[in-house]
């Protein structure tokens, strides 16, 4: 059509030229008409692009008509795409708004950029008043503030009471995403926590009730041992009674200790502990425990490198690790205790040359009653609770347990303490060995 129109216009110019014979004038007039036509259409195009809000483009014919139609189609397609994108974003937002878990979008320095209704209900955020506020100004729980201050790009989790209602417990997760953004998610775990408390209360109560009759049985078994220990008819039975009574007593003591560790927050009675000194005592105890099995127990520790904590709890945790090293290392094997610090904090390492642990077991070792070899553990008087106690003691001190092991070669248990609870020696540390 465009070509037909152009050919007709050319024909008209030719005819006019032939009829009048004034070619130059006709051509000039034709060129002028084409220029005016283009100028008018350009003006209309510019006006439409700049001002006209309405969708319909100006009407025109020929090439300009096609240009207007093409632009109109492009504009419509782009508006449809924008609309679809807006709908998609709105749908996402609506679904996050409807989530029962609190969701807060935080900037790189933890300022609130957006939050859903659940965040207002569970974390006490006000929207839009709190937009741009630092989240630590709104949720002021000290543990949460410390949790935020440990800048890392890993996802992390903490449990704390809701700032809106102290009876509600929240599991709060901080998940980094995009370049410098965090997603703060909080879930109401009150019911779960209540169940967990009921479970540990039950275990603690049963253990407590068992303690008195057991003490009596244990006492009687000791008296019987003294009276009938030499009687060939009863000696074996009395010995069995004594052994089993002792096992049950150790089990109940461990269960009670674990229940106490689980329910309490950070340990009370905290003091500065000279770990090098504590290890000196442990080495002595270890040598006594090893007795005729003749393990070579050695230690190397930075004197004056102190930890703020509960001495009884840390003694119990380290003693459990040493008892395990002795129990699971063949007679005469080597066990090394090591205490030192680096930029990330301080580490207590205990390395043995024992039977080692298969990689598939390592993750589950700190579960209650998890044993790699039940028979071997029981024959050594193990309760299966030792590493669970270690884990809880360390957790209460903000420390972490890591286990490296190779079957047949030995294991290394590392307790890592954060710098916040350490006191470093004023001079270069002296190495204490034993
Ligand atoms: P247990 O009372 O059975 O020793 P723990 O909780 O202390 O219970 O340890 C759990 C299990 O981990 C043990 O049964 C044992 O199989 C394994 N284990 C712990 N320490 C060591 C170690 N140093 N070497 C080899 N295995 C170990």
Short mmCIF file of C-alpha atoms and ligand atoms in Angstrom, two decimals:
data_model
loop_
_atom_site.label_atom_id
_atom_site.label_comp_id
_atom_site.label_asym_id
_atom_site.label_seq_id
_atom_site.Cartn_x
_atom_site.Cartn_y
_atom_site.Cartn_z
CA UNK A 1 0.00 0.00 0.00
CA UNK A 2 2.86 2.32 0.93
CA UNK A 3 4.52 1.68 -2.40
CA UNK A 4 1.24 2.23 -4.33
CA UNK A 5 0.76 5.58 -2.61
CA UNK A 6 4.37 6.61 -3.33
CA UNK A 7 4.03 5.54 -6.99
CA UNK A 8 0.78 7.51 -7.37
CA UNK A 9 2.43 10.64 -5.89
CA UNK A 10 5.37 10.22 -8.32
CA UNK A 11 2.93 9.78 -11.24
CA UNK A 12 1.07 12.95 -10.21
CA UNK A 13 4.35 14.91 -10.19
CA UNK A 14 5.28 13.52 -13.64
CA UNK A 15 1.83 14.39 -15.09
CA UNK A 16 1.95 17.90 -13.64
CA UNK A 17 5.43 18.32 -15.08
CA UNK A 18 4.31 17.12 -18.51
CA UNK A 19 1.20 19.31 -18.49
CA UNK A 20 2.87 22.49 -17.35
CA UNK A 21 6.37 21.86 -18.69
CA UNK A 22 7.77 23.66 -15.63
CA UNK A 23 9.66 20.75 -14.18
CA UNK A 24 11.78 22.63 -11.74
CA UNK A 25 8.82 24.39 -10.09
CA UNK A 26 6.77 21.20 -9.92
CA UNK A 27 9.67 19.27 -8.35
CA UNK A 28 10.31 22.08 -5.87
CA UNK A 29 6.65 22.20 -4.87
CA UNK A 30 6.54 18.38 -4.54
CA UNK A 31 9.65 18.36 -2.33
CA UNK A 32 8.20 21.17 -0.22
CA UNK A 33 4.91 19.29 0.18
CA UNK A 34 6.82 16.13 1.26
CA UNK A 35 8.86 18.15 3.77
CA UNK A 36 5.74 19.81 5.24
CA UNK A 37 4.02 16.40 5.47
CA UNK A 38 6.99 14.88 7.31
CA UNK A 39 7.33 17.88 9.62
CA UNK A 40 3.62 17.76 10.54
CA UNK A 41 3.85 14.03 11.29
CA UNK A 42 7.07 14.43 13.28
CA UNK A 43 5.39 17.11 15.42
CA UNK A 44 2.43 14.84 16.03
CA UNK A 45 4.78 11.97 16.92
CA UNK A 46 6.78 14.10 19.32
CA UNK A 47 3.57 15.45 20.90
CA UNK A 48 2.19 11.93 21.31
CA UNK A 49 5.39 10.54 22.85
CA UNK A 50 5.85 13.45 25.21
CA UNK A 51 2.38 14.47 26.28
CA UNK A 52 -0.40 12.22 25.17
CA UNK A 53 -1.35 9.94 28.07
CA UNK A 54 -4.06 8.24 26.05
CA UNK A 55 -3.10 5.04 24.38
CA UNK A 56 -4.31 5.77 20.83
CA UNK A 57 -1.63 7.14 18.50
CA UNK A 58 -2.32 9.99 16.02
CA UNK A 59 -4.00 8.85 12.79
CA UNK A 60 -1.97 9.05 9.63
CA UNK A 61 -1.56 7.37 6.26
CA UNK A 62 1.32 5.81 4.42
CA UNK A 63 4.70 5.25 6.01
CA UNK A 64 3.86 7.53 8.93
CA UNK A 65 0.69 5.58 9.61
CA UNK A 66 2.75 2.38 9.84
CA UNK A 67 5.33 4.05 12.12
CA UNK A 68 2.53 5.22 14.45
CA UNK A 69 0.91 1.77 14.47
CA UNK A 70 4.27 0.02 15.14
CA UNK A 71 5.09 2.34 18.01
CA UNK A 72 1.57 1.93 19.38
CA UNK A 73 1.99 -1.89 19.38
CA UNK A 74 5.38 -1.65 21.10
CA UNK A 75 4.03 0.70 23.75
CA UNK A 76 1.07 -1.59 24.43
CA UNK A 77 3.31 -4.67 24.71
CA UNK A 78 5.59 -2.90 27.17
CA UNK A 79 2.58 -1.72 29.26
CA UNK A 80 1.22 -5.28 29.36
CA UNK A 81 4.63 -6.59 30.45
CA UNK A 82 4.88 -3.97 33.21
CA UNK A 83 1.40 -4.85 34.38
CA UNK A 84 2.27 -8.56 34.49
CA UNK A 85 5.45 -7.79 36.45
CA UNK A 86 3.55 -5.60 38.92
CA UNK A 87 0.99 -8.37 39.42
CA UNK A 88 3.76 -10.90 40.02
CA UNK A 89 5.45 -8.69 42.64
CA UNK A 90 2.06 -8.00 44.27
CA UNK A 91 1.31 -11.75 44.40
CA UNK A 92 4.70 -12.46 46.00
CA UNK A 93 4.18 -9.72 48.56
CA UNK A 94 0.66 -10.92 49.31
CA UNK A 95 1.89 -14.48 49.87
CA UNK A 96 4.69 -13.28 52.19
CA UNK A 97 2.22 -11.00 53.98
CA UNK A 98 -0.05 -14.00 54.55
CA UNK A 99 2.77 -16.17 55.97
CA UNK A 100 2.30 -17.07 59.65
CA UNK A 101 6.07 -16.60 60.17
CA UNK A 102 7.47 -13.13 60.73
CA UNK A 103 9.44 -11.90 57.70
CA UNK A 104 11.57 -8.75 57.80
CA UNK A 105 13.74 -7.52 54.96
CA UNK A 106 16.89 -5.89 56.38
CA UNK A 107 19.56 -3.81 54.67
CA UNK A 108 23.27 -4.65 55.00
CA UNK A 109 23.45 -2.73 58.31
CA UNK A 110 20.27 -4.28 59.66
CA UNK A 111 17.84 -1.45 58.91
CA UNK A 112 14.21 -2.46 58.40
CA UNK A 113 13.19 -2.17 54.74
CA UNK A 114 9.93 -4.11 54.84
CA UNK A 115 8.00 -6.44 57.16
CA UNK A 116 4.82 -8.50 57.11
CA UNK A 117 1.89 -8.61 59.55
CA UNK A 118 3.35 -11.56 61.52
CA UNK A 119 6.52 -9.50 62.17
CA UNK A 120 4.31 -6.85 63.77
CA UNK A 121 2.52 -9.47 65.91
CA UNK A 122 5.58 -11.51 66.95
CA UNK A 123 8.43 -8.97 66.98
CA UNK A 124 6.46 -5.81 67.78
CA UNK A 125 7.46 -3.90 64.63
CA UNK A 126 5.28 -0.94 63.57
CA UNK A 127 4.75 -0.37 59.91
CA UNK A 128 5.52 2.06 58.30
CA UNK A 129 6.80 3.96 61.37
CA UNK A 130 9.75 1.58 61.85
CA UNK A 131 10.92 1.72 58.24
CA UNK A 132 14.65 2.61 58.23
CA UNK A 133 15.09 1.82 61.97
CA UNK A 134 17.83 -0.57 63.02
CA UNK A 135 16.23 -3.85 64.09
CA UNK A 136 18.35 -3.90 67.29
CA UNK A 137 16.56 -0.68 68.37
CA UNK A 138 13.26 -2.52 68.16
CA UNK A 139 14.18 -6.03 69.38
CA UNK A 140 16.51 -5.19 72.26
CA UNK A 141 17.06 -8.62 73.80
CA UNK A 142 20.81 -8.69 74.71
CA UNK A 143 21.35 -12.13 73.17
CA UNK A 144 19.74 -10.93 69.93
CA UNK A 145 21.96 -7.83 69.86
CA UNK A 146 25.08 -10.02 70.31
CA UNK A 147 23.74 -12.42 67.67
CA UNK A 148 23.45 -9.53 65.17
CA UNK A 149 26.89 -8.18 65.98
CA UNK A 150 28.55 -11.42 64.85
CA UNK A 151 28.65 -10.34 61.19
CA UNK A 152 28.87 -13.36 58.87
CA UNK A 153 27.36 -14.27 55.51
CA UNK A 154 26.17 -17.66 56.84
CA UNK A 155 22.53 -18.28 57.80
CA UNK A 156 22.22 -18.30 61.61
CA UNK A 157 19.59 -19.09 64.22
CA UNK A 158 18.77 -18.08 67.79
CA UNK A 159 15.87 -18.76 70.20
CA UNK A 160 14.48 -15.93 72.29
CA UNK A 161 11.33 -14.73 74.01
CA UNK A 162 9.05 -12.49 71.95
CA UNK A 163 9.46 -8.76 72.76
CA UNK A 164 5.65 -8.48 72.51
CA UNK A 165 4.79 -11.26 74.99
CA UNK A 166 7.52 -12.89 77.10
CA UNK A 167 5.52 -16.15 77.24
CA UNK A 168 6.00 -16.67 73.49
CA UNK A 169 9.26 -18.26 72.33
CA UNK A 170 10.60 -17.50 68.90
CA UNK A 171 13.10 -19.24 66.70
CA UNK A 172 14.76 -16.41 64.78
CA UNK A 173 16.76 -17.01 61.62
CA UNK A 174 18.96 -14.51 59.81
CA UNK A 175 19.47 -15.41 56.16
CA UNK A 176 21.75 -13.33 53.91
CA UNK A 177 20.62 -12.90 50.31
CA UNK A 178 21.38 -10.74 47.26
CA UNK A 179 24.47 -8.58 47.62
CA UNK A 180 23.94 -6.85 50.94
CA UNK A 181 20.57 -7.86 52.30
CA UNK A 182 19.23 -10.07 55.06
CA UNK A 183 15.96 -11.84 55.59
CA UNK A 184 14.98 -12.11 59.24
CA UNK A 185 12.49 -14.92 59.82
CA UNK A 186 10.86 -15.64 63.17
CA UNK A 187 8.72 -18.65 64.03
CA UNK A 188 6.58 -19.20 67.12
CA UNK A 189 8.02 -22.31 68.83
CA UNK A 190 6.19 -21.95 72.17
CA UNK A 191 4.32 -25.27 71.81
CA UNK A 192 7.47 -27.16 70.82
CA UNK A 193 9.40 -25.64 73.67
CA UNK A 194 6.64 -26.54 76.13
CA UNK A 195 6.82 -30.16 74.94
CA UNK A 196 10.60 -30.13 75.23
CA UNK A 197 10.36 -28.71 78.77
CA UNK A 198 7.79 -31.37 79.70
CA UNK A 199 10.11 -34.08 78.38
CA UNK A 200 13.17 -32.86 80.25
CA UNK A 201 11.10 -32.19 83.42
CA UNK A 202 9.85 -35.76 83.21
CA UNK A 203 13.36 -37.19 82.87
CA UNK A 204 14.60 -34.96 85.69
CA UNK A 205 11.72 -35.94 87.98
CA UNK A 206 12.10 -39.66 87.32
CA UNK A 207 15.86 -39.44 87.88
CA UNK A 208 15.30 -37.49 91.06
CA UNK A 209 12.78 -40.05 92.37
CA UNK A 210 15.19 -42.89 91.53
CA UNK A 211 18.08 -41.28 93.30
CA UNK A 212 17.03 -42.01 96.92
CA UNK A 213 16.16 -45.73 96.47
CA UNK A 214 19.34 -46.13 94.43
CA UNK A 215 21.48 -44.57 97.12
CA UNK A 216 19.97 -47.07 99.58
CA UNK A 217 20.57 -50.03 97.21
CA UNK A 218 24.11 -48.81 96.57
CA UNK A 219 24.80 -48.46 100.30
CA UNK A 220 23.35 -51.91 101.04
CA UNK A 221 25.39 -53.47 98.21
CA UNK A 222 28.54 -51.97 99.73
CA UNK A 223 27.72 -53.36 103.18
CA UNK A 224 26.91 -56.73 101.63
CA UNK A 225 30.23 -56.59 99.79
CA UNK A 226 32.08 -56.08 103.05
CA UNK A 227 30.10 -58.85 104.81
CA UNK A 228 29.92 -61.45 102.05
CA UNK A 229 32.78 -60.42 99.75
CA UNK A 230 34.81 -63.44 100.72
CA UNK A 231 31.95 -65.94 100.79
CA UNK A 232 32.37 -68.12 97.66
CA UNK A 233 28.60 -68.75 97.52
CA UNK A 234 27.58 -65.06 97.39
CA UNK A 235 30.71 -63.18 96.28
CA UNK A 236 29.84 -63.20 92.55
CA UNK A 237 26.20 -62.11 93.12
CA UNK A 238 27.26 -59.35 95.49
CA UNK A 239 29.88 -58.14 93.02
CA UNK A 240 27.25 -58.07 90.23
CA UNK A 241 24.82 -56.20 92.47
CA UNK A 242 27.50 -53.64 93.30
CA UNK A 243 28.49 -53.13 89.65
CA UNK A 244 24.91 -52.69 88.47
CA UNK A 245 24.02 -50.38 91.38
CA UNK A 246 27.04 -48.26 90.52
CA UNK A 247 26.09 -48.14 86.83
CA UNK A 248 22.57 -47.03 87.68
CA UNK A 249 23.90 -44.38 90.03
CA UNK A 250 26.23 -42.99 87.33
CA UNK A 251 23.37 -43.01 84.81
CA UNK A 252 20.99 -41.16 87.14
CA UNK A 253 23.71 -38.65 88.07
CA UNK A 254 24.42 -38.00 84.37
CA UNK A 255 20.70 -37.68 83.55
CA UNK A 256 20.22 -35.18 86.37
CA UNK A 257 23.27 -33.20 85.31
CA UNK A 258 22.05 -33.13 81.71
CA UNK A 259 18.55 -32.00 82.77
CA UNK A 260 20.08 -29.20 84.80
CA UNK A 261 22.32 -28.12 81.92
CA UNK A 262 19.43 -28.18 79.45
CA UNK A 263 17.02 -26.06 81.43
CA UNK A 264 19.38 -23.33 82.61
CA UNK A 265 20.51 -20.37 80.52
CA UNK A 266 24.09 -19.13 80.75
CA UNK A 267 25.83 -20.70 83.77
CA UNK A 268 25.64 -18.98 87.13
CA UNK A 269 28.72 -18.83 89.40
CA UNK A 270 30.94 -17.70 86.58
CA UNK A 271 34.54 -16.92 87.36
CA UNK A 272 37.86 -16.57 85.55
CA UNK A 273 39.25 -20.08 85.14
CA UNK A 274 42.92 -20.76 84.60
CA UNK A 275 42.49 -23.59 82.13
CA UNK A 276 46.16 -24.59 82.26
CA UNK A 277 45.76 -25.25 85.98
CA UNK A 278 42.51 -27.15 85.41
CA UNK A 279 44.21 -29.34 82.81
CA UNK A 280 47.02 -30.09 85.27
CA UNK A 281 44.42 -31.54 87.67
CA UNK A 282 42.73 -33.43 84.81
CA UNK A 283 45.99 -35.04 83.70
CA UNK A 284 46.49 -36.36 87.24
CA UNK A 285 42.94 -37.71 87.33
CA UNK A 286 43.41 -39.25 83.88
CA UNK A 287 46.59 -41.07 84.92
CA UNK A 288 44.74 -42.50 87.94
CA UNK A 289 41.83 -43.59 85.72
CA UNK A 290 44.15 -45.20 83.19
CA UNK A 291 45.94 -47.03 86.05
CA UNK A 292 47.48 -50.25 84.87
CA UNK A 293 46.47 -49.49 81.25
CA UNK A 294 49.45 -47.15 81.19
CA UNK A 295 48.32 -44.49 78.73
CA UNK A 296 50.86 -41.75 78.04
CA UNK A 297 48.92 -38.61 78.91
CA UNK A 298 50.64 -35.30 78.17
CA UNK A 299 49.55 -31.68 78.12
CA UNK A 300 50.72 -28.38 76.71
CA UNK A 301 48.88 -25.22 77.75
CA UNK A 302 49.24 -21.43 77.63
CA UNK A 303 49.35 -20.35 81.26
CA UNK A 304 47.33 -17.24 82.05
CA UNK A 305 44.90 -17.80 79.14
CA UNK A 306 41.65 -17.66 81.13
CA UNK A 307 38.01 -18.44 80.34
CA UNK A 308 35.03 -16.83 82.04
CA UNK A 309 32.80 -19.75 82.97
CA UNK A 310 31.61 -22.28 85.47
CA UNK A 311 34.57 -24.30 86.68
CA UNK A 312 32.56 -27.35 87.77
CA UNK A 313 30.82 -27.58 84.40
CA UNK A 314 33.99 -27.14 82.35
CA UNK A 315 35.83 -29.64 84.54
CA UNK A 316 33.02 -32.14 83.96
CA UNK A 317 33.06 -31.57 80.16
CA UNK A 318 36.85 -31.87 79.80
CA UNK A 319 36.91 -34.88 82.16
CA UNK A 320 34.29 -36.61 79.98
CA UNK A 321 36.43 -36.06 76.88
CA UNK A 322 39.52 -37.38 78.67
CA UNK A 323 37.64 -40.41 80.04
CA UNK A 324 36.47 -41.19 76.48
CA UNK A 325 40.00 -40.83 75.11
CA UNK A 326 41.22 -43.30 77.74
CA UNK A 327 38.28 -45.69 77.24
CA UNK A 328 38.60 -45.81 73.48
CA UNK A 329 42.41 -45.92 73.20
CA UNK A 330 44.26 -49.23 73.58
CA UNK A 331 46.54 -49.71 76.59
CA UNK A 332 49.74 -47.68 76.44
CA UNK A 333 48.32 -45.34 73.75
CA UNK A 334 49.12 -41.64 73.64
CA UNK A 335 46.71 -38.85 74.65
CA UNK A 336 47.57 -35.15 74.22
CA UNK A 337 45.77 -32.21 75.79
CA UNK A 338 46.39 -28.79 74.28
CA UNK A 339 45.19 -25.29 75.24
CA UNK A 340 46.05 -22.21 73.16
CA UNK A 341 44.54 -19.22 71.38
CA UNK A 342 44.47 -17.60 67.95
CA UNK A 343 42.56 -14.74 66.33
CA UNK A 344 39.26 -16.64 66.40
CA UNK A 345 39.40 -17.41 70.15
CA UNK A 346 40.85 -20.19 72.30
CA UNK A 347 40.82 -23.95 71.72
CA UNK A 348 41.04 -26.93 74.02
CA UNK A 349 42.10 -29.96 71.93
CA UNK A 350 42.30 -33.51 73.08
CA UNK A 351 43.91 -35.95 70.68
CA UNK A 352 44.08 -39.70 71.15
CA UNK A 353 45.61 -42.55 69.19
CA UNK A 354 42.60 -44.79 69.77
CA UNK A 355 40.09 -46.76 67.72
CA UNK A 356 38.69 -43.68 65.96
CA UNK A 357 35.15 -43.10 64.74
CA UNK A 358 33.62 -43.68 61.28
CA UNK A 359 32.60 -40.46 59.48
CA UNK A 360 28.95 -41.57 59.35
CA UNK A 361 28.71 -41.52 63.18
CA UNK A 362 30.36 -38.18 63.90
CA UNK A 363 27.32 -35.97 63.38
CA UNK A 364 25.21 -38.03 65.82
CA UNK A 365 27.77 -38.57 68.60
CA UNK A 366 26.41 -35.81 70.85
CA UNK A 367 22.87 -37.26 70.85
CA UNK A 368 21.82 -38.83 74.13
CA UNK A 369 22.60 -42.55 74.27
CA UNK A 370 24.17 -42.61 70.81
CA UNK A 371 27.04 -45.09 70.78
CA UNK A 372 29.15 -46.40 67.94
CA UNK A 373 29.60 -49.74 69.66
CA UNK A 374 27.11 -50.28 72.49
CA UNK A 375 28.87 -53.36 73.88
CA UNK A 376 32.25 -51.65 74.12
CA UNK A 377 30.76 -48.50 75.68
CA UNK A 378 28.87 -50.46 78.35
CA UNK A 379 31.81 -52.69 79.19
CA UNK A 380 33.81 -49.50 79.88
CA UNK A 381 31.06 -48.17 82.17
CA UNK A 382 29.85 -45.59 79.61
CA UNK A 383 26.33 -44.16 79.92
CA UNK A 384 26.10 -42.79 76.38
CA UNK A 385 25.49 -39.33 77.84
CA UNK A 386 29.04 -38.02 78.09
CA UNK A 387 29.23 -36.14 74.80
CA UNK A 388 25.68 -34.79 75.23
CA UNK A 389 26.87 -33.28 78.52
CA UNK A 390 29.98 -31.86 76.81
CA UNK A 391 27.86 -30.29 74.06
CA UNK A 392 25.48 -28.65 76.53
CA UNK A 393 28.23 -27.31 78.77
CA UNK A 394 29.94 -25.78 75.73
CA UNK A 395 26.71 -24.34 74.36
CA UNK A 396 26.07 -22.64 77.69
CA UNK A 397 29.49 -21.01 77.38
CA UNK A 398 28.93 -19.94 73.76
CA UNK A 399 31.60 -22.48 72.74
CA UNK A 400 31.50 -25.22 70.10
CA UNK A 401 32.58 -28.83 69.81
CA UNK A 402 34.19 -30.14 66.62
CA UNK A 403 35.23 -33.73 66.11
CA UNK A 404 37.86 -35.05 63.70
CA UNK A 405 38.48 -38.75 63.57
CA UNK A 406 39.79 -41.56 61.47
CA UNK A 407 38.98 -45.19 62.28
CA UNK A 408 42.05 -47.06 63.46
CA UNK A 409 44.13 -43.89 63.80
CA UNK A 410 42.54 -41.82 66.53
CA UNK A 411 40.31 -38.84 67.24
CA UNK A 412 40.66 -35.17 68.06
CA UNK A 413 37.92 -33.33 69.97
CA UNK A 414 38.18 -29.52 69.80
CA UNK A 415 36.31 -27.14 72.12
CA UNK A 416 36.43 -23.62 70.64
CA UNK A 417 35.74 -20.64 72.92
CA UNK A 418 34.78 -17.21 71.51
CA UNK A 419 37.05 -14.20 72.27
CA UNK A 420 34.28 -12.48 74.31
CA UNK A 421 34.82 -14.77 77.32
CA UNK A 422 38.62 -14.93 77.22
CA UNK A 423 41.34 -13.13 79.13
CA UNK A 424 44.72 -13.23 77.48
CA UNK A 425 48.02 -13.30 79.35
CA UNK A 426 49.53 -9.81 79.63
CA UNK A 427 52.97 -11.04 78.56
CA UNK A 428 53.82 -13.72 76.04
CA UNK A 429 52.22 -16.88 77.40
CA UNK A 430 54.36 -19.37 79.18
CA UNK A 431 53.85 -22.95 78.03
CA UNK A 432 52.89 -25.29 80.85
CA UNK A 433 53.52 -28.95 80.22
CA UNK A 434 52.90 -32.12 82.17
P1 LIG B 1 29.86 -43.24 76.26
O1 LIG B 1 29.42 -43.14 77.66
O2 LIG B 1 29.29 -44.40 75.54
O3 LIG B 1 31.32 -43.09 76.10
P2 LIG B 1 29.67 -40.65 75.03
O4 LIG B 1 28.51 -39.78 74.81
O5 LIG B 1 30.78 -40.13 75.87
O6 LIG B 1 29.12 -42.00 75.58
O7 LIG B 1 30.27 -41.03 73.62
C1 LIG B 1 29.40 -41.50 72.62
C2 LIG B 1 30.08 -42.49 71.71
O8 LIG B 1 31.09 -41.83 70.96
C3 LIG B 1 30.81 -43.59 72.46
O9 LIG B 1 29.93 -44.64 72.73
C4 LIG B 1 31.88 -43.98 71.47
O10 LIG B 1 31.37 -44.90 70.55
C5 LIG B 1 32.19 -42.68 70.73
N1 LIG B 1 33.41 -42.00 71.23
C6 LIG B 1 33.46 -40.98 72.12
N2 LIG B 1 34.73 -40.57 72.32
C7 LIG B 1 35.50 -41.36 71.58
C8 LIG B 1 36.91 -41.44 71.33
N3 LIG B 1 37.79 -40.62 71.92
N4 LIG B 1 37.35 -42.39 70.46
C9 LIG B 1 36.50 -43.22 69.86
N5 LIG B 1 35.16 -43.20 70.02
C10 LIG B 1 34.66 -42.28 70.86
#
